[in-house]
Amino acid sequence: MDAFTAGLLQRIKATESDLSRARDEGDDFLVEVEQAELDDLRRLAAEHGVEVGAYRV
């Protein structure tokens, strides 16, 4: 796994965690921000052929 893929997957994992925490805390604004970030990261992964579920970080 190259550095780009590893970094991208790490960012996705961190954003998923932040999104979960925002949902648990009931912070609707932060949920929207984190969901938008996650959508962007997943789009970036798809554009570069990175299968998000294929690796463990």
PDB file of N, CA and C in Angstrom:
ATOM      1  N   MET A   1       0.866  -1.171   0.000  1.00  0.00           N
ATOM      2  CA  MET A   1       0.000   0.000   0.000  1.00  0.00           C
ATOM      3  C   MET A   1       0.910   1.231   0.000  1.00  0.00           C
ATOM      4  N   ASP A   2       0.625   2.159  -0.899  1.00  0.00           N
ATOM      5  CA  ASP A   2       1.440   3.372  -0.972  1.00  0.00           C
ATOM      6  C   ASP A   2       0.999   4.399   0.066  1.00  0.00           C
ATOM      7  N   ALA A   3       1.783   5.447   0.205  1.00  0.00           N
ATOM      8  CA  ALA A   3       1.527   6.464   1.232  1.00  0.00           C
ATOM      9  C   ALA A   3       0.208   7.199   0.995  1.00  0.00           C
ATOM     10  N   PHE A   4      -0.126   7.464  -0.265  1.00  0.00           N
ATOM     11  CA  PHE A   4      -1.385   8.151  -0.583  1.00  0.00           C
ATOM     12  C   PHE A   4      -2.567   7.331  -0.099  1.00  0.00           C
ATOM     13  N   THR A   5      -2.575   6.043  -0.441  1.00  0.00           N
ATOM     14  CA  THR A   5      -3.670   5.151  -0.056  1.00  0.00           C
ATOM     15  C   THR A   5      -3.769   5.035   1.460  1.00  0.00           C
ATOM     16  N   ALA A   6      -2.634   4.847   2.109  1.00  0.00           N
ATOM     17  CA  ALA A   6      -2.636   4.719   3.560  1.00  0.00           C
ATOM     18  C   ALA A   6      -3.156   5.989   4.226  1.00  0.00           C
ATOM     19  N   GLY A   7      -2.707   7.139   3.754  1.00  0.00           N
ATOM     20  CA  GLY A   7      -3.157   8.409   4.321  1.00  0.00           C
ATOM     21  C   GLY A   7      -4.632   8.645   4.106  1.00  0.00           C
ATOM     22  N   LEU A   8      -5.103   8.332   2.919  1.00  0.00           N
ATOM     23  CA  LEU A   8      -6.517   8.512   2.601  1.00  0.00           C
ATOM     24  C   LEU A   8      -7.385   7.604   3.465  1.00  0.00           C
ATOM     25  N   LEU A   9      -6.986   6.359   3.593  1.00  0.00           N
ATOM     26  CA  LEU A   9      -7.757   5.422   4.414  1.00  0.00           C
ATOM     27  C   LEU A   9      -7.743   5.828   5.883  1.00  0.00           C
ATOM     28  N   GLN A  10      -6.627   6.361   6.352  1.00  0.00           N
ATOM     29  CA  GLN A  10      -6.550   6.827   7.737  1.00  0.00           C
ATOM     30  C   GLN A  10      -7.488   8.011   7.948  1.00  0.00           C
ATOM     31  N   ARG A  11      -7.525   8.930   6.985  1.00  0.00           N
ATOM     32  CA  ARG A  11      -8.431  10.081   7.087  1.00  0.00           C
ATOM     33  C   ARG A  11      -9.884   9.639   7.079  1.00  0.00           C
ATOM     34  N   ILE A  12     -10.212   8.648   6.256  1.00  0.00           N
ATOM     35  CA  ILE A  12     -11.579   8.135   6.208  1.00  0.00           C
ATOM     36  C   ILE A  12     -11.950   7.516   7.561  1.00  0.00           C
ATOM     37  N   LYS A  13     -11.056   6.715   8.112  1.00  0.00           N
ATOM     38  CA  LYS A  13     -11.324   6.083   9.406  1.00  0.00           C
ATOM     39  C   LYS A  13     -11.542   7.133  10.496  1.00  0.00           C
ATOM     40  N   ALA A  14     -10.696   8.158  10.521  1.00  0.00           N
ATOM     41  CA  ALA A  14     -10.815   9.217  11.525  1.00  0.00           C
ATOM     42  C   ALA A  14     -12.119   9.991  11.346  1.00  0.00           C
ATOM     43  N   THR A  15     -12.489  10.262  10.111  1.00  0.00           N
ATOM     44  CA  THR A  15     -13.722  11.007   9.845  1.00  0.00           C
ATOM     45  C   THR A  15     -14.942  10.181  10.216  1.00  0.00           C
ATOM     46  N   GLU A  16     -14.904   8.884   9.939  1.00  0.00           N
ATOM     47  CA  GLU A  16     -16.014   8.017  10.361  1.00  0.00           C
ATOM     48  C   GLU A  16     -16.171   8.041  11.876  1.00  0.00           C
ATOM     49  N   SER A  17     -15.066   8.024  12.583  1.00  0.00           N
ATOM     50  CA  SER A  17     -15.104   8.083  14.043  1.00  0.00           C
ATOM     51  C   SER A  17     -15.668   9.418  14.520  1.00  0.00           C
ATOM     52  N   ASP A  18     -15.214  10.509  13.913  1.00  0.00           N
ATOM     53  CA  ASP A  18     -15.719  11.839  14.276  1.00  0.00           C
ATOM     54  C   ASP A  18     -17.211  11.964  13.974  1.00  0.00           C
ATOM     55  N   LEU A  19     -17.648  11.389  12.868  1.00  0.00           N
ATOM     56  CA  LEU A  19     -19.062  11.419  12.498  1.00  0.00           C
ATOM     57  C   LEU A  19     -19.893  10.647  13.520  1.00  0.00           C
ATOM     58  N   SER A  20     -19.420   9.502  13.918  1.00  0.00           N
ATOM     59  CA  SER A  20     -20.126   8.698  14.917  1.00  0.00           C
ATOM     60  C   SER A  20     -20.239   9.451  16.236  1.00  0.00           C
ATOM     61  N   ARG A  21     -19.155  10.082  16.643  1.00  0.00           N
ATOM     62  CA  ARG A  21     -19.161  10.846  17.893  1.00  0.00           C
ATOM     63  C   ARG A  21     -20.142  12.014  17.810  1.00  0.00           C
ATOM     64  N   ALA A  22     -20.161  12.715  16.675  1.00  0.00           N
ATOM     65  CA  ALA A  22     -21.085  13.839  16.498  1.00  0.00           C
ATOM     66  C   ALA A  22     -22.532  13.368  16.568  1.00  0.00           C
ATOM     67  N   ARG A  23     -22.813  12.210  15.978  1.00  0.00           N
ATOM     68  CA  ARG A  23     -24.167  11.657  16.043  1.00  0.00           C
ATOM     69  C   ARG A  23     -24.539  11.317  17.481  1.00  0.00           C
ATOM     70  N   ASP A  24     -23.605  10.680  18.186  1.00  0.00           N
ATOM     71  CA  ASP A  24     -23.861  10.307  19.580  1.00  0.00           C
ATOM     72  C   ASP A  24     -24.128  11.529  20.455  1.00  0.00           C
ATOM     73  N   GLU A  25     -23.442  12.632  20.162  1.00  0.00           N
ATOM     74  CA  GLU A  25     -23.597  13.859  20.942  1.00  0.00           C
ATOM     75  C   GLU A  25     -24.797  14.694  20.500  1.00  0.00           C
ATOM     76  N   GLY A  26     -25.422  14.304  19.391  1.00  0.00           N
ATOM     77  CA  GLY A  26     -26.580  15.036  18.895  1.00  0.00           C
ATOM     78  C   GLY A  26     -26.240  16.385  18.278  1.00  0.00           C
ATOM     79  N   ASP A  27     -24.999  16.535  17.803  1.00  0.00           N
ATOM     80  CA  ASP A  27     -24.548  17.786  17.197  1.00  0.00           C
ATOM     81  C   ASP A  27     -24.852  17.749  15.697  1.00  0.00           C
ATOM     82  N   ASP A  28     -26.034  18.228  15.330  1.00  0.00           N
ATOM     83  CA  ASP A  28     -26.494  18.136  13.946  1.00  0.00           C
ATOM     84  C   ASP A  28     -25.589  18.871  12.963  1.00  0.00           C
ATOM     85  N   PHE A  29     -25.089  20.038  13.373  1.00  0.00           N
ATOM     86  CA  PHE A  29     -24.206  20.789  12.484  1.00  0.00           C
ATOM     87  C   PHE A  29     -22.927  20.003  12.220  1.00  0.00           C
ATOM     88  N   LEU A  30     -22.310  19.482  13.276  1.00  0.00           N
ATOM     89  CA  LEU A  30     -21.078  18.718  13.109  1.00  0.00           C
ATOM     90  C   LEU A  30     -21.324  17.437  12.315  1.00  0.00           C
ATOM     91  N   VAL A  31     -22.479  16.838  12.469  1.00  0.00           N
ATOM     92  CA  VAL A  31     -22.823  15.655  11.671  1.00  0.00           C
ATOM     93  C   VAL A  31     -22.790  16.024  10.185  1.00  0.00           C
ATOM     94  N   GLU A  32     -23.378  17.154   9.837  1.00  0.00           N
ATOM     95  CA  GLU A  32     -23.379  17.587   8.431  1.00  0.00           C
ATOM     96  C   GLU A  32     -21.965  17.845   7.927  1.00  0.00           C
ATOM     97  N   VAL A  33     -21.151  18.484   8.737  1.00  0.00           N
ATOM     98  CA  VAL A  33     -19.766  18.780   8.345  1.00  0.00           C
ATOM     99  C   VAL A  33     -18.983  17.487   8.142  1.00  0.00           C
ATOM    100  N   GLU A  34     -19.061  16.590   9.088  1.00  0.00           N
ATOM    101  CA  GLU A  34     -18.316  15.333   9.005  1.00  0.00           C
ATOM    102  C   GLU A  34     -18.824  14.456   7.858  1.00  0.00           C
ATOM    103  N   GLN A  35     -20.138  14.447   7.634  1.00  0.00           N
ATOM    104  CA  GLN A  35     -20.681  13.650   6.531  1.00  0.00           C
ATOM    105  C   GLN A  35     -20.197  14.193   5.191  1.00  0.00           C
ATOM    106  N   ALA A  36     -20.155  15.501   5.049  1.00  0.00           N
ATOM    107  CA  ALA A  36     -19.655  16.113   3.814  1.00  0.00           C
ATOM    108  C   ALA A  36     -18.185  15.761   3.602  1.00  0.00           C
ATOM    109  N   GLU A  37     -17.397  15.808   4.675  1.00  0.00           N
ATOM    110  CA  GLU A  37     -15.978  15.444   4.590  1.00  0.00           C
ATOM    111  C   GLU A  37     -15.824  13.986   4.189  1.00  0.00           C
ATOM    112  N   LEU A  38     -16.624  13.116   4.785  1.00  0.00           N
ATOM    113  CA  LEU A  38     -16.561  11.699   4.464  1.00  0.00           C
ATOM    114  C   LEU A  38     -16.958  11.448   3.011  1.00  0.00           C
ATOM    115  N   ASP A  39     -17.983  12.117   2.557  1.00  0.00           N
ATOM    116  CA  ASP A  39     -18.395  11.984   1.156  1.00  0.00           C
ATOM    117  C   ASP A  39     -17.266  12.402   0.215  1.00  0.00           C
ATOM    118  N   ASP A  40     -16.593  13.515   0.537  1.00  0.00           N
ATOM    119  CA  ASP A  40     -15.481  13.988  -0.286  1.00  0.00           C
ATOM    120  C   ASP A  40     -14.332  12.988  -0.294  1.00  0.00           C
ATOM    121  N   LEU A  41     -14.008  12.438   0.866  1.00  0.00           N
ATOM    122  CA  LEU A  41     -12.917  11.469   0.944  1.00  0.00           C
ATOM    123  C   LEU A  41     -13.240  10.192   0.174  1.00  0.00           C
ATOM    124  N   ARG A  42     -14.474   9.739   0.287  1.00  0.00           N
ATOM    125  CA  ARG A  42     -14.873   8.532  -0.467  1.00  0.00           C
ATOM    126  C   ARG A  42     -14.874   8.789  -1.966  1.00  0.00           C
ATOM    127  N   ARG A  43     -15.277   9.996  -2.368  1.00  0.00           N
ATOM    128  CA  ARG A  43     -15.229  10.360  -3.791  1.00  0.00           C
ATOM    129  C   ARG A  43     -13.785  10.358  -4.280  1.00  0.00           C
ATOM    130  N   LEU A  44     -12.894  10.933  -3.498  1.00  0.00           N
ATOM    131  CA  LEU A  44     -11.478  10.964  -3.836  1.00  0.00           C
ATOM    132  C   LEU A  44     -10.919   9.550  -3.950  1.00  0.00           C
ATOM    133  N   ALA A  45     -11.292   8.698  -3.016  1.00  0.00           N
ATOM    134  CA  ALA A  45     -10.848   7.304  -3.066  1.00  0.00           C
ATOM    135  C   ALA A  45     -11.332   6.631  -4.347  1.00  0.00           C
ATOM    136  N   ALA A  46     -12.589   6.823  -4.682  1.00  0.00           N
ATOM    137  CA  ALA A  46     -13.138   6.211  -5.894  1.00  0.00           C
ATOM    138  C   ALA A  46     -12.433   6.727  -7.144  1.00  0.00           C
ATOM    139  N   GLU A  47     -12.148   8.018  -7.178  1.00  0.00           N
ATOM    140  CA  GLU A  47     -11.468   8.598  -8.338  1.00  0.00           C
ATOM    141  C   GLU A  47     -10.072   8.014  -8.538  1.00  0.00           C
ATOM    142  N   HIS A  48      -9.460   7.547  -7.453  1.00  0.00           N
ATOM    143  CA  HIS A  48      -8.103   7.006  -7.532  1.00  0.00           C
ATOM    144  C   HIS A  48      -8.069   5.484  -7.420  1.00  0.00           C
ATOM    145  N   GLY A  49      -9.237   4.866  -7.512  1.00  0.00           N
ATOM    146  CA  GLY A  49      -9.298   3.411  -7.522  1.00  0.00           C
ATOM    147  C   GLY A  49      -8.994   2.761  -6.182  1.00  0.00           C
ATOM    148  N   VAL A  50      -9.189   3.504  -5.096  1.00  0.00           N
ATOM    149  CA  VAL A  50      -8.942   2.952  -3.765  1.00  0.00           C
ATOM    150  C   VAL A  50     -10.259   2.374  -3.247  1.00  0.00           C
ATOM    151  N   GLU A  51     -10.258   1.063  -2.988  1.00  0.00           N
ATOM    152  CA  GLU A  51     -11.439   0.412  -2.448  1.00  0.00           C
ATOM    153  C   GLU A  51     -11.382   0.541  -0.934  1.00  0.00           C
ATOM    154  N   VAL A  52     -12.288   1.340  -0.387  1.00  0.00           N
ATOM    155  CA  VAL A  52     -12.250   1.685   1.025  1.00  0.00           C
ATOM    156  C   VAL A  52     -12.353   0.460   1.921  1.00  0.00           C
ATOM    157  N   GLY A  53     -13.189  -0.494   1.615  1.00  0.00           N
ATOM    158  CA  GLY A  53     -13.366  -1.667   2.468  1.00  0.00           C
ATOM    159  C   GLY A  53     -12.330  -2.752   2.249  1.00  0.00           C
ATOM    160  N   ALA A  54     -11.411  -2.554   1.312  1.00  0.00           N
ATOM    161  CA  ALA A  54     -10.465  -3.604   0.954  1.00  0.00           C
ATOM    162  C   ALA A  54      -9.235  -3.652   1.846  1.00  0.00           C
ATOM    163  N   TYR A  55      -9.016  -2.594   2.629  1.00  0.00           N
ATOM    164  CA  TYR A  55      -7.813  -2.507   3.459  1.00  0.00           C
ATOM    165  C   TYR A  55      -8.174  -2.318   4.915  1.00  0.00           C
ATOM    166  N   ARG A  56      -7.243  -2.739   5.758  1.00  0.00           N
ATOM    167  CA  ARG A  56      -7.352  -2.468   7.189  1.00  0.00           C
ATOM    168  C   ARG A  56      -6.271  -1.467   7.541  1.00  0.00           C
ATOM    169  N   VAL A  57      -6.661  -0.406   8.247  1.00  0.00           N
ATOM    170  CA  VAL A  57      -5.683   0.632   8.605  1.00  0.00           C
ATOM    171  C   VAL A  57      -5.308   0.477  10.052  1.00  0.00           C
TER     172      VAL A  57
END
